[in-house]
Every structure is written in C-alpha cells, then in structure tokens.
Tab-separated table of C-alpha atoms and ligand atoms in Angstrom:
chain	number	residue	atom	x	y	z
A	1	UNK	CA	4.212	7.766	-2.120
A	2	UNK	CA	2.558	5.439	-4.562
A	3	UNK	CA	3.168	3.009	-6.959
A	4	UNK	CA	2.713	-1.016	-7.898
A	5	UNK	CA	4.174	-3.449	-5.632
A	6	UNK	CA	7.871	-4.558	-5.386
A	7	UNK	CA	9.103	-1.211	-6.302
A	8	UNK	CA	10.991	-0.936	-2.736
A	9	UNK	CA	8.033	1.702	-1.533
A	10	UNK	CA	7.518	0.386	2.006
A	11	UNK	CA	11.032	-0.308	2.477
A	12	UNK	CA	11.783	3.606	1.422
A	13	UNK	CA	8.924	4.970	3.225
A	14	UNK	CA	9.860	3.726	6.266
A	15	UNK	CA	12.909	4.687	6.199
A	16	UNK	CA	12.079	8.094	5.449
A	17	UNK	CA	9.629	8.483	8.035
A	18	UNK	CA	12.160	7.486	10.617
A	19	UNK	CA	14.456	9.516	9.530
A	20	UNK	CA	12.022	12.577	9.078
A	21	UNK	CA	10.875	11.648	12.657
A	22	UNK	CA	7.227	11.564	11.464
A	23	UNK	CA	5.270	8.918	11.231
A	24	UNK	CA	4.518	6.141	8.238
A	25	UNK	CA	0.763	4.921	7.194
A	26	UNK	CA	0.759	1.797	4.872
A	27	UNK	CA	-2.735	2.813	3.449
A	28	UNK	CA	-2.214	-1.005	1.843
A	29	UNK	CA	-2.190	-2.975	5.268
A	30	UNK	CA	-5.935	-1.627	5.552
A	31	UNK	CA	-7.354	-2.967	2.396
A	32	UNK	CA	-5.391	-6.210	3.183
A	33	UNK	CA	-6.805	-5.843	6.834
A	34	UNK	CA	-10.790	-5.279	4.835
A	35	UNK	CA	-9.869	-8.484	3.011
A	36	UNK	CA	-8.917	-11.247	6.225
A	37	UNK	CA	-11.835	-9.347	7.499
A	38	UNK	CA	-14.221	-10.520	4.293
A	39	UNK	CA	-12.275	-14.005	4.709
A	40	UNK	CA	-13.045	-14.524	8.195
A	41	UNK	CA	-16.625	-14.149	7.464
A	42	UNK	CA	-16.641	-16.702	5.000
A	43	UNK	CA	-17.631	-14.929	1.954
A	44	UNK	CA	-16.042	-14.996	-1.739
A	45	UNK	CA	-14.054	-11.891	-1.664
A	46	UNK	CA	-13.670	-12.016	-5.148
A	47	UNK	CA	-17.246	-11.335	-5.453
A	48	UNK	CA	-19.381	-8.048	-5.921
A	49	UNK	CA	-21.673	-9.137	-3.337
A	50	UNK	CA	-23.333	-6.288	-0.699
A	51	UNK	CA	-22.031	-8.531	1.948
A	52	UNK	CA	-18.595	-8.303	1.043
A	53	UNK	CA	-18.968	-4.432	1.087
A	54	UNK	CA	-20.894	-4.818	4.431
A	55	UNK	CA	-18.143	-7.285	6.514
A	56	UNK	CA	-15.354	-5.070	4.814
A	57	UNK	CA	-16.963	-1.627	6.256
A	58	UNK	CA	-17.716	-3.042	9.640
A	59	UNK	CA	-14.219	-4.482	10.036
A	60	UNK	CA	-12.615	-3.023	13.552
A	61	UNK	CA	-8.943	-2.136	11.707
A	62	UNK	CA	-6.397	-0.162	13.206
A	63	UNK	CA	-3.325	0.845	12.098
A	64	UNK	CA	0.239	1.674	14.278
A	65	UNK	CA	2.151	4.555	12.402
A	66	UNK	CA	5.078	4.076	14.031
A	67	UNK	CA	8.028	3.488	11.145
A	68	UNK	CA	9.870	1.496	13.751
A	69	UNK	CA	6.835	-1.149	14.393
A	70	UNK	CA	4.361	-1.199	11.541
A	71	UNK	CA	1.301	-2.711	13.305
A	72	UNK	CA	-2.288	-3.135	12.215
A	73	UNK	CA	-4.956	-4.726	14.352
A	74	UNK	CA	-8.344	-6.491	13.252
A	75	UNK	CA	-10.610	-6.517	16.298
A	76	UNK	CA	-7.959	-6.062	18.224
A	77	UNK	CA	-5.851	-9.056	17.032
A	78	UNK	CA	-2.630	-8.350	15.249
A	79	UNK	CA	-2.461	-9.365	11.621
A	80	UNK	CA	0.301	-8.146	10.155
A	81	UNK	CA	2.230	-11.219	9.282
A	82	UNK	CA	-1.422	-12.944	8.122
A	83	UNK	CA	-2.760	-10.048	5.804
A	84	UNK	CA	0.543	-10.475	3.537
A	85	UNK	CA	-0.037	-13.908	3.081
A	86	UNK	CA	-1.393	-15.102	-0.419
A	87	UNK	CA	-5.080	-15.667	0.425
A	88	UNK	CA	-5.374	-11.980	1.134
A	89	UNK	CA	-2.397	-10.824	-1.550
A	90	UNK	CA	-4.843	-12.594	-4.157
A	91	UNK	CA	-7.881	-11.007	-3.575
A	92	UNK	CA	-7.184	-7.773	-1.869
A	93	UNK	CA	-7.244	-6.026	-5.508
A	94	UNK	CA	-11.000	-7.237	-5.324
A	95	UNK	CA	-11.950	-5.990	-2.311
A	96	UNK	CA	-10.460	-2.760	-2.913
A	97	UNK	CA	-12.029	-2.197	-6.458
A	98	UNK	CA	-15.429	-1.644	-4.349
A	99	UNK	CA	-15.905	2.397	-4.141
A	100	UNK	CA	-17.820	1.825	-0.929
A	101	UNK	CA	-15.194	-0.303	0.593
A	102	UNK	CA	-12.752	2.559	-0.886
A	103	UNK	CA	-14.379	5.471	0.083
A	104	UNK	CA	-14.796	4.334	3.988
A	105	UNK	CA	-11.451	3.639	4.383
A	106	UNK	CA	-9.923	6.500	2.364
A	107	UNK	CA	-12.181	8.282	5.225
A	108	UNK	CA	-9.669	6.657	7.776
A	109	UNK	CA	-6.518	7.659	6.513
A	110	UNK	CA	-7.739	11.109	5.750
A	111	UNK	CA	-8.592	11.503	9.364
A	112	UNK	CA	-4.977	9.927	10.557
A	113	UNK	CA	-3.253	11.618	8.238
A	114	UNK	CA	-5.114	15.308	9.676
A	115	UNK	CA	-4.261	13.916	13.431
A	116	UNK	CA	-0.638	13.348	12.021
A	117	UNK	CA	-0.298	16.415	10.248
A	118	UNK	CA	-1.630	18.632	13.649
A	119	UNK	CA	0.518	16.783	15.895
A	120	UNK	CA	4.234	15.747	14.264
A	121	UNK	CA	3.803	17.981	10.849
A	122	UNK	CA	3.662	15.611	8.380
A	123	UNK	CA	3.511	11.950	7.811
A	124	UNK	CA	4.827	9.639	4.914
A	125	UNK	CA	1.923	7.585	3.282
A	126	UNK	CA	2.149	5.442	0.861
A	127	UNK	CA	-0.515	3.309	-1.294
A	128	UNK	CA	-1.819	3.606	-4.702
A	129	UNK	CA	-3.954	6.548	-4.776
A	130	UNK	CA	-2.059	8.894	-2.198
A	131	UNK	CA	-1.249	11.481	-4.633
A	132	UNK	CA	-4.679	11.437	-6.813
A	133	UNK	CA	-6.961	11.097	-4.198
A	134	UNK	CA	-6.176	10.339	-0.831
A	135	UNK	CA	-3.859	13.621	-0.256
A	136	UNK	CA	-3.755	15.808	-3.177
A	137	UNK	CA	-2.795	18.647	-1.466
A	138	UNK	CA	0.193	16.554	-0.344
A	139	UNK	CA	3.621	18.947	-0.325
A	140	UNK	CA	5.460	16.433	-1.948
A	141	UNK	CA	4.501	13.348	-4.230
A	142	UNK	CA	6.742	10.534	-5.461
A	143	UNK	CA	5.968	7.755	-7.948
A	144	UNK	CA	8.383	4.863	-7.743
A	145	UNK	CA	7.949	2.369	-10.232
A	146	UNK	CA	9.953	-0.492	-12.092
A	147	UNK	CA	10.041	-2.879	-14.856
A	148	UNK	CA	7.568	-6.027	-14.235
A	149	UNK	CA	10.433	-8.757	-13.938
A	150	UNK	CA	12.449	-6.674	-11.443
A	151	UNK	CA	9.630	-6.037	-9.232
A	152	UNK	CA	8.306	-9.788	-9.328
A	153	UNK	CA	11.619	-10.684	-8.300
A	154	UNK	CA	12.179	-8.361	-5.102
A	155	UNK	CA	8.769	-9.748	-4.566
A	156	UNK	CA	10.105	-13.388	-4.766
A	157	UNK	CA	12.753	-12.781	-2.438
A	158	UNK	CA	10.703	-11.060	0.304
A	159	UNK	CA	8.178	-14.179	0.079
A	160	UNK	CA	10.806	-16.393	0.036
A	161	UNK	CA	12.861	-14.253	3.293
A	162	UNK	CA	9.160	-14.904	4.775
A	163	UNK	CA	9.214	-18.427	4.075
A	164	UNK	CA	6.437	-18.342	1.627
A	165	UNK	CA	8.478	-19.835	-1.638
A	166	UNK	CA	6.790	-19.648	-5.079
A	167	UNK	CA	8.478	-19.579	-8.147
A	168	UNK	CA	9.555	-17.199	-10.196
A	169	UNK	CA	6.993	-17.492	-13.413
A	170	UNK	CA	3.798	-17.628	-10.526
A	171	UNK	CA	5.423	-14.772	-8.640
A	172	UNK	CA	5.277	-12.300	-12.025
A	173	UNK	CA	2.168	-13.439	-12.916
A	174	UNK	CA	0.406	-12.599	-9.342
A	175	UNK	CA	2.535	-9.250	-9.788
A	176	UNK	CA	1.438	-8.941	-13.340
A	177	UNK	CA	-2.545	-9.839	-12.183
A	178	UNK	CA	-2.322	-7.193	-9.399
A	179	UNK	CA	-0.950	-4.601	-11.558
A	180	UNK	CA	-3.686	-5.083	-13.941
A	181	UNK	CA	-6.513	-5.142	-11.908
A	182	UNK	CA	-4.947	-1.955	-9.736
A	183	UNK	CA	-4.797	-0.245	-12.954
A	184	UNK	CA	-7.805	-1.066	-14.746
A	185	UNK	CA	-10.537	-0.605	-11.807
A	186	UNK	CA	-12.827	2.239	-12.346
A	187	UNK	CA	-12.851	3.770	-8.866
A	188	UNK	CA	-9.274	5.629	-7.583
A	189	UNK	CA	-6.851	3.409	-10.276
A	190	UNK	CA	-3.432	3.026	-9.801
A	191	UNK	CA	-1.502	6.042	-11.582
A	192	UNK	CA	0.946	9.159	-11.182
A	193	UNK	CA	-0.650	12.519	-10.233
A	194	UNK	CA	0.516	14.877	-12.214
A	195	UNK	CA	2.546	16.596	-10.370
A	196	UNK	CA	4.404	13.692	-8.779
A	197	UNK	CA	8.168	12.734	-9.018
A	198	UNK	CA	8.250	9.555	-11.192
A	199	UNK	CA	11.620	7.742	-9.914
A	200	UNK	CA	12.151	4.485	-11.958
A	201	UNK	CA	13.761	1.995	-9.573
A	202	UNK	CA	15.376	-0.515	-12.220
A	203	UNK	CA	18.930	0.152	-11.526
A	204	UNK	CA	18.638	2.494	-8.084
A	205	UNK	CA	19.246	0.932	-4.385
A	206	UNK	CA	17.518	1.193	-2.006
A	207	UNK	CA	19.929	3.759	-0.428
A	208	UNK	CA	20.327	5.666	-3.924
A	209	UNK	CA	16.132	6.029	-3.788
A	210	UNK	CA	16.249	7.500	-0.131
A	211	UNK	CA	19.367	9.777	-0.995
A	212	UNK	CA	16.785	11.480	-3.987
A	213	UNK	CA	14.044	11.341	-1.567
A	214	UNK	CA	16.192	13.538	0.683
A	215	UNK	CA	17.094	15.905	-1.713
A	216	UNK	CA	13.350	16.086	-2.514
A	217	UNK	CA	12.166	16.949	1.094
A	218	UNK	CA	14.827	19.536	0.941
A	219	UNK	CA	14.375	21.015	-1.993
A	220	UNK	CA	10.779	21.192	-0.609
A	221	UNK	CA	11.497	22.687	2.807
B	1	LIG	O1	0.688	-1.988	-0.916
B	1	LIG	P1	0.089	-3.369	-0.874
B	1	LIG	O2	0.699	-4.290	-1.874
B	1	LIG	O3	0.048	-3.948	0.491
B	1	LIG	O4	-1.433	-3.145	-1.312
B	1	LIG	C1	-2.314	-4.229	-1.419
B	1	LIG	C2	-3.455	-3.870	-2.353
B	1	LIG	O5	-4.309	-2.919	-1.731
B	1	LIG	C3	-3.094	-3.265	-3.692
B	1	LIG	O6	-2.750	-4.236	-4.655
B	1	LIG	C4	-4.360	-2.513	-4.060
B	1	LIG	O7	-5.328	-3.397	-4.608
B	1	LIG	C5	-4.877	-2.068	-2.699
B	1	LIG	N1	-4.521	-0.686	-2.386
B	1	LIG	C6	-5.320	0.304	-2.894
B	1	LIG	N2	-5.094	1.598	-2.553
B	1	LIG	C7	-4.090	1.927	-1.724
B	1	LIG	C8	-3.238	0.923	-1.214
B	1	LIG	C9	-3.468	-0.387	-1.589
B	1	LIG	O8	-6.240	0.031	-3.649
B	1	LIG	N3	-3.921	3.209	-1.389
C-alpha cells in the first residue's frame, strides 16, 4: 500500500492486517527510525554528507509487525512516539532521498517481508515505493491518495490528538514540502505502479476504504 501522508494508509493497513490475520510493516517507521538515528549522532540530516549515509546504515532498527502493537526499536530503545515527532517528520524525506540509505533498508523489508510471506502467507506493507520497488511482485497493490488540504488536515488532527498542535497553514505546507520532495527525488520516488488500485480518499471513511480493500483481497483470492 503506498501513497503520500494523511491519506488514512496506516490507519487502513492496520486494520487490514488484523483482520487478514497477517502481519503489518510500516516501511516509513524505518526511515524515520534512520533519521533519530542521524540526529542522535549530531549530524545535519538535511545534508548529503557520507556520514549521514554511514550513522543511517549502521543504525540497530527493528521493527514489530504486529498490527495490534506497531513497535520499532533503535538500539534496542523504543521510538515510536519520538520518530513521529517534527524533528524527524522534517527531515526524514532527506535522509531517505540517499540511494544508499534506501537501498540498505529496502534490503530489510525485503527480507521481513520473505520471513512473513513463508510463515503467515502474506503481510500488508505500506510506504511509498511498495508497489514500484520494494514488492513488485506483490498480489495486490493499492494507491490511496487525496487532495492536499484534506490530507494536511487529518494530519492536523492526529498531531493535535498527539498533543503536538500546529496550525493549519504550517501543517499543509510541511505536507505540501514532503510531498514534493517524496516525489521529486531521483532514487525510488513516490508514485503508482502501474498496475495498482488508485482509491482517492476525499470523500471515503475510513470504514468505506477497508470495505473496497476487502472486496479487493477477495476478488484476488
Ligand atoms: O509513512 P511516513 O510518513 O511515516 O514516511 C516518512 C517518510 O519516509 C516519507 O515522507 C518518505 O520520505 C520516507 N519513506 C520512503 N519510502 C517508504 C516509506 C517512507 O521514502 N517506503
């Protein structure tokens, strides 16, 4: 499942994977995980620098699939609630924009997704380059996406449900910022494969996207 933020993804992912008894991988939690990781060791993230390749590939991430209890460990530590704070939210599209950062951790999921797929049968991932790149073999692909305003303001509310308040005008232009940079970087950019479903989110719950997600797993055995 991929697609720019505040289009409901995680929140329909999840849900799916529960309900598919599989489990979830939020490939974005490990390029957020890279970036705390570049933070900690004090460098500009924002840069090009080897370094920041070098801190970012020897970061010790691990991420919980469980649907229930997203997790993801740095070293051990949990960081969940500190990699979606804004430090990280405003540079992660940096650090991920490096192909050597990209391709190292693209390695990763590959090899949980594999484990996943042996064990349970499938998994539901979701990122920004699941379909095109991480899992193009994947049995089914879905694109959600959604107009800039609407997405900047599910975005406002979650920050605001996590007590992290901006308002509205800064929220749409971090969305608008991320979507750009997502879209525009060379390596692995933000877009639909081909043969994904493109479901437009504007006017669909959260419970009308799951219901056509359903259908779709059926429809796909
Ligand atoms: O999904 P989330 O908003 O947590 O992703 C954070 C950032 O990680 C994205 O804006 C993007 O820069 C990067 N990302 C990526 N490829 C993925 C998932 C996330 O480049 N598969």
């Amino acid at each position: 499942m991929d697609g720019p933020s505040g289009t409901g993804k995680s929140t329909v992912a999840r849900r799916l994977a529960r309900e598919c008894a599989v489990p979830y991988l939020d490939t974005g939690a490990m390029y957020r995980a890279a970036t705390l990781a570049v933070l900690r060791a004090g460098l500009d993230a924002g840069s090009s620098d080897h370094d920041v390749v070098l801190a970012a590939a020897q970061a010790r991430i691990e991420s919980g699939t469980d649907p229930a209890a997203p997790r993801i460990l740095l070293s051990g530590e949990d960081v969940e609630s500190e990699i979606r704070g804004p430090e990280v939210t405003g540079l992660v599209s940096a650090v991920s924009a490096h192909p050597e950062i990209r391709e190292l951790i693209v390695g990763r999921q590959r090899e949980l997704i594999a484990s996943a797929v042996a064990a349970d049968g499938g998994m539901v991932v979701e990122g920004r380059d699941i379909g095109t790149v991480v899992a193009p073999d994947a049995a089914l692909k879905v694109y959600l996406t959604a107009s800039d305003e609407i997405r900047a303001a599910r975005r406002g509310a979650q920050d605001r449900k996590a007590g992290r308040g901006a308002d509205a005008a800064t929220v749409l232009a971090a969305v608008r910022r991320r979507d750009h940079l997502d879209t525009t970087r060379p390596v692995s950019p933000l877009t639909a494969a081909a043969d994904a479903v493109v479901l437009d989110t504007d006017h669909l719950s959260v419970d009308a996207v799951l219901d056509e997600l359903r259908r779709l797993v059926g429809e796909r055995g």
